[in-house]
Every structure is written in C-alpha cells, then in structure tokens.
Amino acid sequence: MAMNDWGDQAEGLRRMQTGLSRVLAIASGKGGVGKTNLAVNLALALAARRKRPLLFDADLGLGNIDVLLGLSPRFHLAHVLAGEKTLAEIILPGPQGIEILPAASGIADMANLDVRQQSGLLDALAALEKRYDYLILDLAAGIGSDVLRFSQAADHVLVVVTNEPASITDAYAYMKVMRRDHGLQNFWIIPNMVRDAAEGEKLFSRLAAVARQYLELELRHAGNIPMDPYLRSAVRTQQPLLQRFPDSVAAKAYRALADTILTWPAPAMPAGGGLFSTRLLFEEDQSG
C-alpha cells in the first residue's frame, strides 16, 4: 500500500474505537532507562497470559528491538514508506508467540516523518488492530513529533524512569509537553532498575508531587522493576529476560506488571483521544 493511500483508511480507525485492541505507549524522557527491555518482556508476559501482543518498534530511525531479540528483518518500515510493502507483510514472528513490527535503523528520514506520514502510519496500524489484544509502542526517547503523536494515540502511556536526575527531569519534561500542548492527563509511572520497593515508591512519590504541584497531574504508579544482574547477560545473548532467566527478580516484576495491566478497563475514549482523534487532529491541522 502506497503511503499516499493511507489517508483513506477511516474504516481501520473505526475498528480501533471498538476497544478490541489496547494501545500501550512505553515512553521515557531520556534513553538508557530500560524502556525497550520493558516493552519486549511485557509483550512476552502478556503472551504467556494468552493475549496476542504486537510489539511496534516506534523508535523509527534507531529501532533496536530486532537486535535485542537476535532477529534479522529483511523488510522494515522504510519499505512500507516507499510503498513496497504493507505493514502486515513486514511483521516478524518473535519468541513465545509475540509478533514484532520492526523499525528502520540508521535511516535519518524515518526519524523525521511529516504529519501526513505519521497519521498514515497510525491509520495503517488501526487496520491491523483486530488481529491483536495489545499493541505495544516502544517509543523513541524524548519529545520528537512522532513520540508526541504516538503518545496521543495510546490508551495508556507508561513512563519509564530511573532514579537519576537526568531521567527524572526528562520524564517530567515529556509529561509537561504532553499535558500543556496536547491535553494528556493520564500517565502510569514505572520506576525501573530500583534497588527495592522502597526506592521505587520514593521515586514515584517525588515525581508525583512535582507533577501535582506544577502540572496539576495525578500520576499513577504501575509498579517497580528491580535492578537485576541477569538482565545484562540476557541482552548479551540476545534473548529476552523472561525467556533466558524466567525466575529472575525482574522477570517476576514484568509478569506482575502484565497482571496489573490486564486489570485496566478499556477506556471509552483512549487517553488523548486515541487513533481516531489523532486523525481528526491531522485533518484540522491541514484545514487550518
């Protein structure tokens, strides 16, 4: 399907509104906080609960989920943008039943999609939704335009943060932009690589207090992921932690997070308006 044909896929957007697929955006203010590992292992944990997740590497120009899993995709999003492949044709089978939508890596144009291309990509994702229970978006770090638009399209935004000043400051900056410029109010915080539950609670409380005072946001705590010495070994062997070391402390935390997510009700209207409203925002931008 050519890129310029995507704008006509309103039917896919209407299907996304049925709630058949939950869209989870995994975000962070800065890189290096473990966001991709969390996205991958969360997908595996949901698959183990008999859910069907699609893991989308939404760091469009610097995707690395395929590297993390030892996969070698023949086709990726650049081929879709060129009209050579559809999204369905580039999906890769992953471990334990998950499926992966690979990004391109090292292609600068992928990180600079215009509004029409971003909206077209969301339309095409919506057309896939009936095949999956969860669509997990592993976003790029920071506040690029693609990150903001994908965040708007999500039912739930999960912000990964570590107990270091740059991570906390950048996570706050991301939520500030989403709140001030795009009206998002619902964020789930996941303290990652913490020493214990007390450190995770303290980190969440500190970020929540600042967000409440300066952004008028009530953040929610999705759970903590502890520091785990087995994670680095799993990364080196290009296997997800849940597969390589299923009894490790972080693996148990990923499964607990998946169980928590399974309790979240499907919103009547996804946070920020969901994919359909993202399409409407695009049309308003064009008409204005």
XYZ file of C-alpha atoms in Angstrom:
288
model
C 0.000 0.000 0.000
C 1.487 3.328 -1.001
C 1.962 5.992 1.621
C -0.408 8.422 -0.092
C -3.212 5.845 0.061
C -3.137 5.541 3.846
C -5.183 8.648 4.495
C -8.330 6.867 3.288
C -8.293 4.134 5.931
C -11.058 5.545 8.125
C -12.502 2.064 8.466
C -9.370 0.941 10.317
C -9.754 3.842 12.701
C -13.375 2.976 13.403
C -12.323 -0.563 14.275
C -9.743 0.726 16.748
C -12.538 2.549 18.556
C -14.233 -0.783 19.351
C -11.675 -1.463 22.055
C -10.631 -4.804 20.589
C -7.012 -3.778 20.918
C -5.433 -1.869 23.810
C -2.675 0.526 22.784
C 0.162 0.901 25.295
C 2.824 3.565 24.671
C 6.110 2.909 26.500
C 7.796 6.303 26.888
C 10.769 7.867 28.623
C 12.298 11.295 28.797
C 15.804 10.019 28.043
C 17.417 6.948 26.587
C 19.187 4.243 28.527
C 16.478 3.719 31.146
C 15.494 0.195 30.072
C 12.400 1.118 28.081
C 12.931 -1.367 25.243
C 13.703 -4.254 27.584
C 10.498 -3.462 29.424
C 8.459 -3.335 26.204
C 9.837 -6.671 24.983
C 9.400 -8.510 28.261
C 5.955 -7.033 28.821
C 4.917 -8.393 25.420
C 6.173 -11.846 26.408
C 4.403 -11.681 29.761
C 1.120 -10.780 28.065
C 1.588 -13.598 25.550
C 2.071 -16.013 28.450
C -1.353 -14.832 29.710
C -2.843 -15.976 26.388
C -3.038 -12.480 24.965
C -1.810 -11.632 21.494
C 0.514 -8.612 21.507
C 2.020 -6.761 18.568
C 5.266 -5.052 19.557
C 5.898 -1.996 17.397
C 9.426 -0.584 17.374
C 8.290 3.041 17.229
C 11.812 4.470 17.526
C 11.509 4.896 13.786
C 15.054 5.854 12.827
C 17.007 3.988 15.514
C 14.988 0.866 16.172
C 16.715 -1.888 18.123
C 14.100 -4.465 19.130
C 15.296 -6.754 16.348
C 18.868 -6.504 17.677
C 17.732 -7.191 21.226
C 15.997 -10.362 20.035
C 18.643 -11.507 17.568
C 16.346 -11.079 14.578
C 17.356 -10.049 11.059
C 14.366 -8.453 9.344
C 14.512 -8.478 5.585
C 11.961 -5.675 5.358
C 11.129 -2.779 7.670
C 9.167 0.463 7.794
C 11.274 2.158 5.147
C 9.938 -0.381 2.643
C 6.400 0.466 3.755
C 7.010 4.190 3.343
C 8.316 3.518 -0.145
C 5.090 1.685 -0.998
C 6.951 -1.612 -1.495
C 5.368 -3.500 1.406
C 2.367 -3.264 3.720
C 2.682 -3.296 7.498
C 1.277 -6.815 7.612
C 3.985 -8.004 5.221
C 6.895 -6.832 7.382
C 5.704 -8.273 10.714
C 8.230 -10.689 12.236
C 7.497 -13.722 14.419
C 9.202 -13.342 17.772
C 9.855 -15.591 20.770
C 6.997 -17.271 22.610
C 4.320 -16.183 20.167
C 4.812 -12.418 20.105
C 4.963 -10.534 16.818
C 7.203 -7.560 16.026
C 6.775 -4.631 13.677
C 10.388 -3.590 13.011
C 11.539 -0.030 12.502
C 14.387 1.008 10.251
C 17.764 1.581 11.872
C 20.170 4.296 10.822
C 17.837 5.875 8.256
C 17.548 9.572 9.133
C 14.367 10.184 7.122
C 12.484 7.701 9.313
C 13.001 9.920 12.349
C 11.585 12.939 10.517
C 8.215 11.848 9.199
C 5.821 14.681 8.461
C 2.344 14.904 9.951
C 0.699 13.201 6.980
C 3.123 10.263 7.164
C 2.669 9.909 10.916
C -1.101 9.955 10.584
C -0.951 7.494 7.725
C 1.115 5.138 9.820
C -1.441 5.331 12.627
C -4.225 4.603 10.146
C -2.380 1.548 8.900
C -1.802 0.329 12.469
C -5.503 0.737 13.163
C -6.257 -1.526 10.218
C -4.249 -4.292 11.927
C -5.831 -3.981 15.352
C -8.448 -6.713 15.125
C -5.643 -9.286 14.994
C -4.218 -8.340 18.403
C -5.219 -7.857 22.013
C -2.455 -5.351 22.732
C -0.433 -3.003 20.560
C 2.743 -2.040 22.442
C 4.526 1.054 21.115
C 8.192 1.229 22.110
C 8.634 4.966 21.576
C 11.834 6.861 20.957
C 13.185 8.758 23.941
C 12.474 12.470 24.185
C 9.740 14.661 22.734
C 10.038 14.344 18.962
C 6.904 14.874 16.896
C 6.464 11.134 16.297
C 6.687 10.455 20.048
C 4.029 13.073 20.765
C 1.636 11.804 18.104
C 2.049 8.145 19.078
C 1.512 9.086 22.714
C -1.755 10.780 21.760
C -2.860 7.600 20.008
C -2.399 5.378 23.076
C -4.993 4.116 25.514
C -2.357 4.176 28.263
C 1.025 5.921 28.458
C 3.629 4.169 30.627
C 6.586 6.394 31.532
C 9.769 4.529 32.456
C 12.050 6.400 34.847
C 15.210 5.569 36.783
C 16.485 7.104 39.994
C 18.873 9.559 38.421
C 18.431 13.319 37.956
C 18.500 13.353 34.138
C 15.893 10.604 33.866
C 13.572 12.284 36.365
C 13.964 15.731 34.793
C 13.408 14.458 31.254
C 10.392 12.333 32.255
C 8.869 15.442 33.818
C 9.624 17.463 30.662
C 7.924 14.833 28.482
C 4.778 14.860 30.636
C 4.808 18.654 30.756
C 4.749 18.901 26.957
C 2.051 16.244 26.649
C -0.055 17.960 29.314
C 0.433 21.556 28.174
C 0.368 21.147 24.400
C -1.741 18.022 23.884
C -4.015 17.762 26.904
C -2.934 14.326 28.118
C -3.570 13.797 31.809
C -3.182 10.068 32.464
C 0.308 8.686 32.929
C 1.436 5.456 34.561
C 4.904 5.656 36.115
C 7.255 2.652 36.185
C 10.377 3.133 38.313
C 12.981 0.888 36.685
C 16.248 -0.585 37.952
C 15.474 0.242 41.568
C 17.192 -1.487 44.497
C 13.973 -2.313 46.304
C 10.296 -1.435 46.549
C 11.026 1.411 48.960
C 13.273 3.127 46.422
C 10.608 2.722 43.747
C 7.913 4.177 45.990
C 10.123 7.114 46.919
C 10.981 7.824 43.287
C 7.329 7.705 42.266
C 6.253 9.905 45.180
C 8.855 12.544 44.348
C 7.828 12.706 40.677
C 4.120 12.610 41.546
C 4.466 15.509 43.998
C 6.163 17.724 41.406
C 3.607 16.816 38.723
C 0.750 17.544 41.103
C 2.144 20.933 42.106
C 3.284 22.265 38.744
C 1.280 20.342 36.131
C -1.926 19.592 38.047
C -1.464 15.927 37.173
C -2.264 12.930 39.343
C 0.253 10.310 38.298
C -0.372 6.606 38.839
C 2.149 4.003 39.924
C 2.096 0.910 37.690
C 4.744 -0.979 39.655
C 8.500 -1.215 40.085
C 11.103 -3.158 38.099
C 14.101 -4.037 40.284
C 17.750 -3.985 39.313
C 18.596 -7.451 38.036
C 22.135 -8.733 37.346
C 20.715 -11.310 34.929
C 19.381 -8.647 32.567
C 22.778 -7.762 31.122
C 23.515 -11.432 30.478
C 20.180 -11.832 28.675
C 20.933 -8.786 26.500
C 24.353 -10.161 25.579
C 22.804 -13.428 24.400
C 20.074 -11.518 22.501
C 17.314 -13.224 24.435
C 14.577 -11.546 26.479
C 14.939 -11.908 30.217
C 11.640 -13.769 30.567
C 12.912 -16.414 28.189
C 16.536 -16.624 29.367
C 16.034 -16.223 33.119
C 12.313 -16.639 33.835
C 12.797 -16.886 37.605
C 14.886 -13.725 37.993
C 13.558 -10.869 40.097
C 12.973 -8.531 37.160
C 11.202 -11.292 35.199
C 8.789 -11.707 38.096
C 8.233 -7.938 38.127
C 7.495 -7.894 34.391
C 4.879 -10.599 34.913
C 3.381 -8.643 37.811
C 3.188 -5.555 35.581
C 1.399 -7.578 32.898
C -1.094 -8.817 35.501
C -1.703 -5.225 36.590
C -2.272 -4.094 33.004
C -4.781 -6.892 32.464
C -6.929 -5.333 35.207
C -7.107 -1.950 33.492
C -10.540 -1.382 31.947
C -10.785 -0.439 28.314
C -11.359 3.330 28.221
C -14.470 4.564 26.473
C -12.223 7.039 24.679
C -8.440 6.436 24.689
C -6.289 8.946 26.569
C -5.627 11.946 24.380
C -8.394 10.923 22.000
C -6.905 7.714 20.576
C -6.177 6.951 16.962
C -9.427 8.374 15.658
C -8.882 11.734 17.301
C -5.293 11.734 16.086
C -6.705 11.513 12.583
C -9.103 14.370 13.322
C -6.245 16.480 14.686
C -4.359 15.872 11.452
C -7.326 16.953 9.362
C -7.741 20.113 11.454
C -4.058 20.923 11.001
C -4.419 20.568 7.255
C -7.573 22.655 7.055
C -6.090 25.362 9.233
